[in-house]
PDB file of C-alpha atoms in Angstrom:
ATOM      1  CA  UNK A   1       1.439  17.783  -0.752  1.00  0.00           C
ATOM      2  CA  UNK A   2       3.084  15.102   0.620  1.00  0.00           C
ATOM      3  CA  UNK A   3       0.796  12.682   3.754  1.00  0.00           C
ATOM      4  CA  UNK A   4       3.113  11.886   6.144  1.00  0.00           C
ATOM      5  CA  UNK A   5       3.342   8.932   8.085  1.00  0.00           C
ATOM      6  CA  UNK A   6       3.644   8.464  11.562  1.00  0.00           C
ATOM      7  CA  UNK A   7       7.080   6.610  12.946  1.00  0.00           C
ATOM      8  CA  UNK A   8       7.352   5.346  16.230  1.00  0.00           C
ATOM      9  CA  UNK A   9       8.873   7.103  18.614  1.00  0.00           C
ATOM     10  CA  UNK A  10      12.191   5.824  20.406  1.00  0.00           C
ATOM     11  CA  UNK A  11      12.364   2.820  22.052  1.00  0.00           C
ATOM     12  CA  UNK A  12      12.590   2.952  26.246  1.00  0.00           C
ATOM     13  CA  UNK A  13      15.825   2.255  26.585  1.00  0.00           C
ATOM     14  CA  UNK A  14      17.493   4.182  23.531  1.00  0.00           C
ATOM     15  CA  UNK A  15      19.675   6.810  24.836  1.00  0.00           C
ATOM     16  CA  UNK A  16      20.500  10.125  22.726  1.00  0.00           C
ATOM     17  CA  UNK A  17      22.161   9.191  19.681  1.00  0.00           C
ATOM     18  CA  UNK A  18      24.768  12.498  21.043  1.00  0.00           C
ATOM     19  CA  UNK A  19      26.267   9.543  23.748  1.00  0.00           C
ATOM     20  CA  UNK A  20      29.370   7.461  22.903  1.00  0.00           C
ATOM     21  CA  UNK A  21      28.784   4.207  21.098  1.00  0.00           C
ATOM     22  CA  UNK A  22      27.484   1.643  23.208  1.00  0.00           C
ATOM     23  CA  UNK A  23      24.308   1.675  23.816  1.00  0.00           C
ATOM     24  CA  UNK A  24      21.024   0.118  22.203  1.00  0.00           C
ATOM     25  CA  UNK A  25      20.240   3.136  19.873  1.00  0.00           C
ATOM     26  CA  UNK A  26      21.742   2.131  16.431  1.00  0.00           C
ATOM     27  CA  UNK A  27      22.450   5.989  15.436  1.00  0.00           C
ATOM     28  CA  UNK A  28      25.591   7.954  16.173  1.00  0.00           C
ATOM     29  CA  UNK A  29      25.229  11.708  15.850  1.00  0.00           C
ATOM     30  CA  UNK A  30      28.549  14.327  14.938  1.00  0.00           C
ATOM     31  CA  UNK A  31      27.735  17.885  14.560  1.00  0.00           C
ATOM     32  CA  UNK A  32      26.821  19.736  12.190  1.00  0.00           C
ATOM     33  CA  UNK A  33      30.438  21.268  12.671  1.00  0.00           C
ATOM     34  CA  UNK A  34      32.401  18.068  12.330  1.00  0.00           C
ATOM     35  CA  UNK A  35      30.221  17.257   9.406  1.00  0.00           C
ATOM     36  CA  UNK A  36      30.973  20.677   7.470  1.00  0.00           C
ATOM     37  CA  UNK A  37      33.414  19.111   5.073  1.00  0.00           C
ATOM     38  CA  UNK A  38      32.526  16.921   1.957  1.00  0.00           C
ATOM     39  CA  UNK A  39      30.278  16.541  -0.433  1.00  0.00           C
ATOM     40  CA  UNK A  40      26.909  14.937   0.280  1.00  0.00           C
ATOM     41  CA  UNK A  41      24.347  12.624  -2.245  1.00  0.00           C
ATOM     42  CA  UNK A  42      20.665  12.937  -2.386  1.00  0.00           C
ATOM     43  CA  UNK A  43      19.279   9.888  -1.716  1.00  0.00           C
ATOM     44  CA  UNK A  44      15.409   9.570  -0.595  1.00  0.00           C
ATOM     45  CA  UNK A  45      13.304  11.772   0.152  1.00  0.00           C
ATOM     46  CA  UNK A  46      10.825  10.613   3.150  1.00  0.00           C
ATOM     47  CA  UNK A  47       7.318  11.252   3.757  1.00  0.00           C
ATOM     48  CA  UNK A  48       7.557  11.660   7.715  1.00  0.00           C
ATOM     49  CA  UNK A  49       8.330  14.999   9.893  1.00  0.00           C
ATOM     50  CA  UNK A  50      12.218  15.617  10.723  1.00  0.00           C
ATOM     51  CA  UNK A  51      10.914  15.916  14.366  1.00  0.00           C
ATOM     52  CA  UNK A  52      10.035  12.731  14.330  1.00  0.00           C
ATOM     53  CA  UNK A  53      12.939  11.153  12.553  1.00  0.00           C
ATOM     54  CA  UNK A  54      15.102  12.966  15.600  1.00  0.00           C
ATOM     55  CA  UNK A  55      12.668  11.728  18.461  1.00  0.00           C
ATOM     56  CA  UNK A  56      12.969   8.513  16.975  1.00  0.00           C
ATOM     57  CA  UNK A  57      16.765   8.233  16.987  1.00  0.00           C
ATOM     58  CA  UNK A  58      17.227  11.015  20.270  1.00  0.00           C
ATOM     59  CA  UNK A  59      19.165  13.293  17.752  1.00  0.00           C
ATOM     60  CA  UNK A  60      19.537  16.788  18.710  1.00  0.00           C
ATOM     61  CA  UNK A  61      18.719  18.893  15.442  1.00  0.00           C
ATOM     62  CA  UNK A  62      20.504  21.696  13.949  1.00  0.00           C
ATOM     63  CA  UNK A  63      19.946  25.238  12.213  1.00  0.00           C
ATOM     64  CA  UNK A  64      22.001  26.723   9.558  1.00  0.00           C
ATOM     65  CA  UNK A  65      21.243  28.103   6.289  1.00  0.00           C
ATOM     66  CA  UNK A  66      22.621  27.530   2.695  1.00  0.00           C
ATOM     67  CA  UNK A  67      21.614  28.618  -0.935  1.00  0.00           C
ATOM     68  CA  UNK A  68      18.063  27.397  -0.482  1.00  0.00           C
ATOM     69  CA  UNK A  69      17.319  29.199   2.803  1.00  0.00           C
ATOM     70  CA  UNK A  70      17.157  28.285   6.286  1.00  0.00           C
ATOM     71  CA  UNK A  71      17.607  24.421   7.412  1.00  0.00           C
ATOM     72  CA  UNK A  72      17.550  22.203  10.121  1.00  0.00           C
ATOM     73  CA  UNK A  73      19.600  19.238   9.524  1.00  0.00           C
ATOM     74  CA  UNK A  74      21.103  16.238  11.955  1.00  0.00           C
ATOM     75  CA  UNK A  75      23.488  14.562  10.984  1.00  0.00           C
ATOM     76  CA  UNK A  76      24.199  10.474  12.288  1.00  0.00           C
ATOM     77  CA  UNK A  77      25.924   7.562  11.631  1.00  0.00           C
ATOM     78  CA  UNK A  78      24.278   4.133  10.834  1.00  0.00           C
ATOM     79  CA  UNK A  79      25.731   1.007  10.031  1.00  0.00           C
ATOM     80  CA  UNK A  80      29.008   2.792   8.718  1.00  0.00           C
ATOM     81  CA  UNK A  81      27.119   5.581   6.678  1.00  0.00           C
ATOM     82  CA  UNK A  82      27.182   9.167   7.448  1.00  0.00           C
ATOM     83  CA  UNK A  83      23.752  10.188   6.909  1.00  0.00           C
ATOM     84  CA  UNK A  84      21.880  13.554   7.168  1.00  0.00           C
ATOM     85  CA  UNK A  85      18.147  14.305   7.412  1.00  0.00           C
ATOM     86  CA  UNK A  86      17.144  17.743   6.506  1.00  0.00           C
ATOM     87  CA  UNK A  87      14.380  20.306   6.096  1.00  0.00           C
ATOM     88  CA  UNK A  88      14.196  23.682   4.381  1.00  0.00           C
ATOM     89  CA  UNK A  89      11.940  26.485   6.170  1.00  0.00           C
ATOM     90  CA  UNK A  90       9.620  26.940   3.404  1.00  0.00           C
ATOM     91  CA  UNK A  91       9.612  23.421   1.505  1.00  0.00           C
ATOM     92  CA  UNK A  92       6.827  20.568   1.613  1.00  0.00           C
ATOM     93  CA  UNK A  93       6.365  18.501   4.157  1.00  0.00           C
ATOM     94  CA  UNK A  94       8.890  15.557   4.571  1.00  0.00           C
ATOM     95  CA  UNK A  95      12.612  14.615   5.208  1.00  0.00           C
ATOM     96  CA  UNK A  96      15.495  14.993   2.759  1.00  0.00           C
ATOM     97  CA  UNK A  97      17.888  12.009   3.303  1.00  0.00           C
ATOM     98  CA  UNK A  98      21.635  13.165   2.151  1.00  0.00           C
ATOM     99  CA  UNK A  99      24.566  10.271   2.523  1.00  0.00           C
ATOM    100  CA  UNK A 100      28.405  10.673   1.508  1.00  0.00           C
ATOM    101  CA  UNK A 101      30.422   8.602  -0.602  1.00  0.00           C
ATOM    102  CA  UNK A 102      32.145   6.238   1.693  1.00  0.00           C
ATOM    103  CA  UNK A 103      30.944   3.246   4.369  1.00  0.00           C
ATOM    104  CA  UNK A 104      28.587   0.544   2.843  1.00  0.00           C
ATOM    105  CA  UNK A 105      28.222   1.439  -1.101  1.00  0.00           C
ATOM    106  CA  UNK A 106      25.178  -0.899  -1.926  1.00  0.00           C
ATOM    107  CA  UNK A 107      22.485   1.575  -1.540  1.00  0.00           C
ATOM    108  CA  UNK A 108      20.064  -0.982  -1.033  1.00  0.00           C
ATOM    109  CA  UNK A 109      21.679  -2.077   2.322  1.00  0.00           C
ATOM    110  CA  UNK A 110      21.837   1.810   3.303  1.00  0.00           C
ATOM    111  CA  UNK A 111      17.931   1.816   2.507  1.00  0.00           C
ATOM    112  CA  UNK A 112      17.645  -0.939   4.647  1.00  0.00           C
ATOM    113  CA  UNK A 113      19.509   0.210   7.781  1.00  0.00           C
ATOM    114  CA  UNK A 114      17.516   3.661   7.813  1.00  0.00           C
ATOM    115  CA  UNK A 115      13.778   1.928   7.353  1.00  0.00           C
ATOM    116  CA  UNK A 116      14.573  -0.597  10.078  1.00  0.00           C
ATOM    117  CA  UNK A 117      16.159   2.197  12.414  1.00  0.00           C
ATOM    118  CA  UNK A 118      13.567   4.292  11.505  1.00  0.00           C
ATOM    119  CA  UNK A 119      10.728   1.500  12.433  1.00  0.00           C
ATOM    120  CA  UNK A 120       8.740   1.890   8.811  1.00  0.00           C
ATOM    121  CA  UNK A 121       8.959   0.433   5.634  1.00  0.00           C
ATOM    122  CA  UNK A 122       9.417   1.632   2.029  1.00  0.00           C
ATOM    123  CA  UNK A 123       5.875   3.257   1.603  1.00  0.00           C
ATOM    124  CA  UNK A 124       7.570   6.217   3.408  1.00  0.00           C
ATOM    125  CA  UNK A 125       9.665   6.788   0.182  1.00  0.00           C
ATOM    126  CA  UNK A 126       8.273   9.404  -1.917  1.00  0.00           C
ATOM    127  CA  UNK A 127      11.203   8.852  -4.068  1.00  0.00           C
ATOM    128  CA  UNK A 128      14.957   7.802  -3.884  1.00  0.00           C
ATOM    129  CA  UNK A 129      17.932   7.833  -5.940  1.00  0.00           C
ATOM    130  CA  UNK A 130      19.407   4.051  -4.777  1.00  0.00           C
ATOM    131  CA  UNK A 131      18.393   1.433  -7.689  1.00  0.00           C
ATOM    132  CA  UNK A 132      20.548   2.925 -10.155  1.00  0.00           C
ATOM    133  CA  UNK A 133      24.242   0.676 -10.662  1.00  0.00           C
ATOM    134  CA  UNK A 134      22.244  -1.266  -7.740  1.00  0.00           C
ATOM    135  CA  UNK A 135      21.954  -4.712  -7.565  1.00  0.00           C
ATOM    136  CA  UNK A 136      18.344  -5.111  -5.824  1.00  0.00           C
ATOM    137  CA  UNK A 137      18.219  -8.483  -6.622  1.00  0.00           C
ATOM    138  CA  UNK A 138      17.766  -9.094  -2.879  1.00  0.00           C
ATOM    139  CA  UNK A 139      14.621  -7.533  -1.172  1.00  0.00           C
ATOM    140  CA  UNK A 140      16.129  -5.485   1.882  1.00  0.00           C
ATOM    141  CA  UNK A 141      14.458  -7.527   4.741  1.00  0.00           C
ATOM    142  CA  UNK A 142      12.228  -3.641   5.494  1.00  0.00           C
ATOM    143  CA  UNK A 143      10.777  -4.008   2.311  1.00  0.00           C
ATOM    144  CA  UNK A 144       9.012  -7.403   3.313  1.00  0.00           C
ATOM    145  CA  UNK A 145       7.182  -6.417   6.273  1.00  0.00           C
ATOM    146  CA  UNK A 146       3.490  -7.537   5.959  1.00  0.00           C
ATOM    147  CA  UNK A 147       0.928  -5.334   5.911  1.00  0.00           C
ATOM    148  CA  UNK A 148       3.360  -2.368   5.511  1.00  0.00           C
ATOM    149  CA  UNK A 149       3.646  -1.876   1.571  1.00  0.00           C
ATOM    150  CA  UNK A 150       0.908  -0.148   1.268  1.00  0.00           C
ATOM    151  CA  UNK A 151       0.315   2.408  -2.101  1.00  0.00           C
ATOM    152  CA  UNK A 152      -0.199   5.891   0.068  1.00  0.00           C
ATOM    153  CA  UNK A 153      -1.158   8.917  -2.031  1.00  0.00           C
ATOM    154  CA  UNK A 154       1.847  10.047  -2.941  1.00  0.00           C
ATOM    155  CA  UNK A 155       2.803  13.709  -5.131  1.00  0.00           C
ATOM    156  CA  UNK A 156       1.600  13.814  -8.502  1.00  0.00           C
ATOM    157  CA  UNK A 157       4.143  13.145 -11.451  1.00  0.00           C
ATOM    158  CA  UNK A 158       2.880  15.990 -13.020  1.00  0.00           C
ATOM    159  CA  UNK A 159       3.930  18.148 -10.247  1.00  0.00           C
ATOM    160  CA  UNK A 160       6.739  16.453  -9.766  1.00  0.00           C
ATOM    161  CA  UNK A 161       8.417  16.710 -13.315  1.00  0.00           C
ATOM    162  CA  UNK A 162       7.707  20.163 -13.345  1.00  0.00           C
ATOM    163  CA  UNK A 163      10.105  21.057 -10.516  1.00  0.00           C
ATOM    164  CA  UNK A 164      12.714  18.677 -11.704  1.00  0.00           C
ATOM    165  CA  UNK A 165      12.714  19.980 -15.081  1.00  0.00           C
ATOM    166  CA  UNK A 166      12.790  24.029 -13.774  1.00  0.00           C
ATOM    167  CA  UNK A 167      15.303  23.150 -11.089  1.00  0.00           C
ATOM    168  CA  UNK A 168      16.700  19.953 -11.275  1.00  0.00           C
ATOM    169  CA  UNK A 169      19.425  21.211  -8.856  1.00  0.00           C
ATOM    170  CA  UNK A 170      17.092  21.110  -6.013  1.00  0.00           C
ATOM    171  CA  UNK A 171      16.839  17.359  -6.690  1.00  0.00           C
ATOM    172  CA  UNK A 172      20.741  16.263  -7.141  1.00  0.00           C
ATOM    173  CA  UNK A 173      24.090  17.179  -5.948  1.00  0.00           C
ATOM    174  CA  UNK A 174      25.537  17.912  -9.293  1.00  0.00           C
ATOM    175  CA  UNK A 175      23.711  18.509 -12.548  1.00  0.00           C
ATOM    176  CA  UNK A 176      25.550  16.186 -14.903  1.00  0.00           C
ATOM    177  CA  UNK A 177      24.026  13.291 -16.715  1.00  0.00           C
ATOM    178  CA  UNK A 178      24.975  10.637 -14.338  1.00  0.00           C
ATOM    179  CA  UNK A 179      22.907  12.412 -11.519  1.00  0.00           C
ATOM    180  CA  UNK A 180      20.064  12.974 -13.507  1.00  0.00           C
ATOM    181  CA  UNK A 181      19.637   9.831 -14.769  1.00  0.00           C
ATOM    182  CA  UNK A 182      20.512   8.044 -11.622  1.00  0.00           C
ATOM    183  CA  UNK A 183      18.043  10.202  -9.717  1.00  0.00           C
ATOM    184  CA  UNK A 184      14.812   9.618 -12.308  1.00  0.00           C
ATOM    185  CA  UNK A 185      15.860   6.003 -12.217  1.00  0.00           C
ATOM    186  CA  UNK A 186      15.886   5.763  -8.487  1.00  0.00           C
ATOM    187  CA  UNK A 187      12.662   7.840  -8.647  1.00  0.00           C
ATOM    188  CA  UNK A 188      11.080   5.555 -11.304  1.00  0.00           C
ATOM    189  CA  UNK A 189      11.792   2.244  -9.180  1.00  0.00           C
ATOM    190  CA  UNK A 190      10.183   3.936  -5.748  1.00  0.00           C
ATOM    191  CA  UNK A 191       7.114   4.814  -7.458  1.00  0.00           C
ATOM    192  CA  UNK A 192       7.464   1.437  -9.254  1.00  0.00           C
ATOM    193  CA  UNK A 193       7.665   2.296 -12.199  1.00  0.00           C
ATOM    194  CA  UNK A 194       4.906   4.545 -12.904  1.00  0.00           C
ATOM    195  CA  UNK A 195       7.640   7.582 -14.386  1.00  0.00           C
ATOM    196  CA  UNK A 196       9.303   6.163 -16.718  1.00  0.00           C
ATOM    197  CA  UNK A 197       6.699   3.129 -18.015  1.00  0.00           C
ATOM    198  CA  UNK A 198       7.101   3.398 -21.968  1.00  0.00           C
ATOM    199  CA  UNK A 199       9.966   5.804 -22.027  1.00  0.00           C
ATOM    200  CA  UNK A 200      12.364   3.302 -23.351  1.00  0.00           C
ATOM    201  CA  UNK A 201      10.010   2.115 -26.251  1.00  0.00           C
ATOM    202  CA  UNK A 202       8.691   5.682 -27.101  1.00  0.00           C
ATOM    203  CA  UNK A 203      12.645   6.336 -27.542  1.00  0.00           C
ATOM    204  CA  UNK A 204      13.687   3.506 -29.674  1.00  0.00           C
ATOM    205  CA  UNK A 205      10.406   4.005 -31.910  1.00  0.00           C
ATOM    206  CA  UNK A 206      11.256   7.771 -32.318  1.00  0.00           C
ATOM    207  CA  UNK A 207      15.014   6.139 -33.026  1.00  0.00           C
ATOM    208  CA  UNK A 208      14.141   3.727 -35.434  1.00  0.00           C
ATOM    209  CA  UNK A 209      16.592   0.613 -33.649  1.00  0.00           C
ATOM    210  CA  UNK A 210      17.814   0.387 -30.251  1.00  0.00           C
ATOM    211  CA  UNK A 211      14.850  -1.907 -28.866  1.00  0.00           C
ATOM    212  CA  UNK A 212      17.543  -3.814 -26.658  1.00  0.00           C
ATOM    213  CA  UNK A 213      19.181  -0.662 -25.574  1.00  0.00           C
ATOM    214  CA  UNK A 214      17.888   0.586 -22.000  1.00  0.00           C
ATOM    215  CA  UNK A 215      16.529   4.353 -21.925  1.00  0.00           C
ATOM    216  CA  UNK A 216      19.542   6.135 -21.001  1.00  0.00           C
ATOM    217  CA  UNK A 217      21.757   4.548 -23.745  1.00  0.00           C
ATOM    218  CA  UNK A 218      19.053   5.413 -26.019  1.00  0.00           C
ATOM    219  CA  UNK A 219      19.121   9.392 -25.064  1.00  0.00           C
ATOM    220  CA  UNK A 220      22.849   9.633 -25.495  1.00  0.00           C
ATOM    221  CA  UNK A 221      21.890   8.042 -29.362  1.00  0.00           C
ATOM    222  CA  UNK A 222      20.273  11.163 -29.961  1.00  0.00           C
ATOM    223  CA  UNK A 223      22.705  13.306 -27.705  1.00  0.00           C
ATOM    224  CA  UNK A 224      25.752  12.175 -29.655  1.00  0.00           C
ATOM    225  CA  UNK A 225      24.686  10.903 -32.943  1.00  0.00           C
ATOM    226  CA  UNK A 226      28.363  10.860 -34.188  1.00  0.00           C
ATOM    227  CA  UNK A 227      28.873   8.597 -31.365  1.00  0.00           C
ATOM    228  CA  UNK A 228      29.717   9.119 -27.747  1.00  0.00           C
ATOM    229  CA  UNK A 229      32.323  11.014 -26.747  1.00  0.00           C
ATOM    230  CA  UNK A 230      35.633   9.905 -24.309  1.00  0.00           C
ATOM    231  CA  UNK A 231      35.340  10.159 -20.806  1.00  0.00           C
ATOM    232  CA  UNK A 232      35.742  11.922 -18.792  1.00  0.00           C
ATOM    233  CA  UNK A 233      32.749  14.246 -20.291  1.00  0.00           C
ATOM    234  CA  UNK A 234      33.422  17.851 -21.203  1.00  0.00           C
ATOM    235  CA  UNK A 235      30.986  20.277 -19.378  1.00  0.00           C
ATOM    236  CA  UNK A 236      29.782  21.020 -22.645  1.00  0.00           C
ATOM    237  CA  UNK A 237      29.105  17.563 -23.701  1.00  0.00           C
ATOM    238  CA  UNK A 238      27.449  16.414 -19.881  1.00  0.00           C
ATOM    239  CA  UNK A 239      25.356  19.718 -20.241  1.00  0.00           C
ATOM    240  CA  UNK A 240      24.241  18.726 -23.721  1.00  0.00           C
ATOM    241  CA  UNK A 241      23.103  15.080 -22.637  1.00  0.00           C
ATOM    242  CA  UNK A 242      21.295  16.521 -19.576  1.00  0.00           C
ATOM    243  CA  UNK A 243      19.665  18.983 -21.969  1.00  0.00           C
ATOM    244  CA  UNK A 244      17.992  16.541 -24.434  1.00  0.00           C
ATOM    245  CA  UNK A 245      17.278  14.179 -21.905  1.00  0.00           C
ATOM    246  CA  UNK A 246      15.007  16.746 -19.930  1.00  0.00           C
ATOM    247  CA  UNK A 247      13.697  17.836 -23.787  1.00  0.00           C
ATOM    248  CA  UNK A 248      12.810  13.955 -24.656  1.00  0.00           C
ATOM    249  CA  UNK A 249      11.308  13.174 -21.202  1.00  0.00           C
ATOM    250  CA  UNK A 250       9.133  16.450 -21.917  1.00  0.00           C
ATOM    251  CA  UNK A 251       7.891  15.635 -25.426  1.00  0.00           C
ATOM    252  CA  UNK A 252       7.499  12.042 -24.624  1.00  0.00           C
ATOM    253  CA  UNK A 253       5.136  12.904 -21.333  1.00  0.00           C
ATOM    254  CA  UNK A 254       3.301  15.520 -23.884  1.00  0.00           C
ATOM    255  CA  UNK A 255       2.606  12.852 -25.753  1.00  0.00           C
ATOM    256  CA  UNK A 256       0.649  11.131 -23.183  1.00  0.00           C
ATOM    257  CA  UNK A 257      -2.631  12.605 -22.492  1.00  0.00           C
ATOM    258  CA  UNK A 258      -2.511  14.168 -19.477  1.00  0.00           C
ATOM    259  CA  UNK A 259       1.335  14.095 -18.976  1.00  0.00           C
ATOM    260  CA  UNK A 260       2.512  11.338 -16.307  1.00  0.00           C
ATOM    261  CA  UNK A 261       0.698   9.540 -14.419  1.00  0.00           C
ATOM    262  CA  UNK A 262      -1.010  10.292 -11.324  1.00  0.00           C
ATOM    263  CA  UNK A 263      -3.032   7.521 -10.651  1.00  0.00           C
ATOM    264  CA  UNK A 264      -0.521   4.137 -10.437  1.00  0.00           C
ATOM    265  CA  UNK A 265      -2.270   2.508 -13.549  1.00  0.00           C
ATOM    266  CA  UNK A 266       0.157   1.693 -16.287  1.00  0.00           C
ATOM    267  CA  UNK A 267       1.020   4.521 -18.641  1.00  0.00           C
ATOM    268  CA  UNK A 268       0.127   3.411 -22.606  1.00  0.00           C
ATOM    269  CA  UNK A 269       2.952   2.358 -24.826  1.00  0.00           C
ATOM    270  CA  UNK A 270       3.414   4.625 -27.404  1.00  0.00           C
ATOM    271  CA  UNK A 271       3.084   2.882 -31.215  1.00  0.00           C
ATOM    272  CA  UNK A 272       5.995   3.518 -33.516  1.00  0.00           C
ATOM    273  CA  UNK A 273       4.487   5.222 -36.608  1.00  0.00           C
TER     274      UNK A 273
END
């Protein structure tokens, strides 16, 4: 289970995020109603309460329902991205954090705007989907707050591949390649890099060449020996890669004793026979 972290509550002189633009609070709210069109991204998934997150910004939360039960979602406006915070009656403790395609693209800017508005920094993150196509050369100026990167207990690997691989459609908006990979990848970088440490080698070992070819390159190797085919990807084809990437990341954490790691310490590099 998830520990949450506390967040601050609003500042005195924020008014609800409901008013016009204006004002000091740096979150617009639109209903759930004028939001009800679109798809939406995963994109973090926070370790603090939604109450919190809308007594922080003074948004007015919603209830609705969709394939995974009842929710309560708001749904705001930062910086020029629509985002929405969410909870499923049932599900651990924590925040989903959903944006749309549109506004600022870097996600590490849209990480940015959220901690600051939010008042935290990144050891909220139990994991995220930005990093991935992201250029995070640049520290967002959240992530450099002293004395706030601090390594919380966070869920164990163990658990967590276990969901992903069962339903990784609780995890992404679509189940194609892209997602997934995008999605571990974000996940990997958040829990810095305690996931995925030795996946790439493990791969090119099992391979026999690709040492200088990055992990997901590598899967679609053994995905489309006869060699990658066009875009855009048949259903087929994007279900395939999805399929053997899930299979590799499963025999490569059964090779490690004790599956992925819980702990933070490095994972050990597999040795190519």
């Amino acid at each position: 289970m998830n520990e949450l972290v506390r967040i601050p509550d609003a500042e005195d002189d924020w008014e609800p995020a409901t008013e016009p633009p204006g004002g000091p609070n740096p979150a617009r709210q639109a209903s759930m109603f004028q939001c009800a069109a679109g798809p939406l991204c995963s994109f973090a998934f926070l370790s603090v309460d939604l109450d919190a997150v809308a007594r922080r910004l003074r948004l007015t939360l919603e209830t609705s329902w969709d394939g995974h039960g009842r929710v309560r979602a708001a749904f705001f406006v930062l910086d020029g991205t629509d985002f929405v915070a969410t909870h499923h009656e049932g599900d651990a403790p924590g925040t989903h954090i959903w944006t749309r395609k549109g506004g600022p693209v870097d996600s590490a800017a849209r990480a940015d705007s959220l901690l600051v508005a939010l008042g935290v920094g990144p050891e909220v993150v139990s994991y995220s989907t930005w990093g991935f196509g992201t250029d995070l050369s640049a520290v967002p100026p959240a992530w450099r707050r002293a004395g706030r990167v601090t390594r919380k207990p966070v869920r164990s690997r163990q658990d967590f591949w276990e969901d992903f691989k069962t339903y990784p459609g609780v995890f992404v908006a679509r189940v194609n390649f892209e997602s997934v990979a995008g999605f571990l990848n974000g996940y990997n970088f958040a829990s810095a890099g305690d996931l995925l440490n030795g996946f790439q080698e493990w791969l090119a070992a099992k391979l026999g060449f690709g040492g200088n070819l990055i992990w997901m390159d590598l899967v679609l190797k053994f995905a489309f020996p006869e060699g990658r085919p066009a875009q855009p990807w048949s259903p087929e084809d994007d279900q395939r890669a999805v399929d053997l990437l899930l299979e590799l990341l499963d025999e490569y954490f059964g090779s490690l004793a004790g599956g992925p790691r819980a702990d933070g310490e490095p994972q050990p590099t597999p040795q190519s026979s």
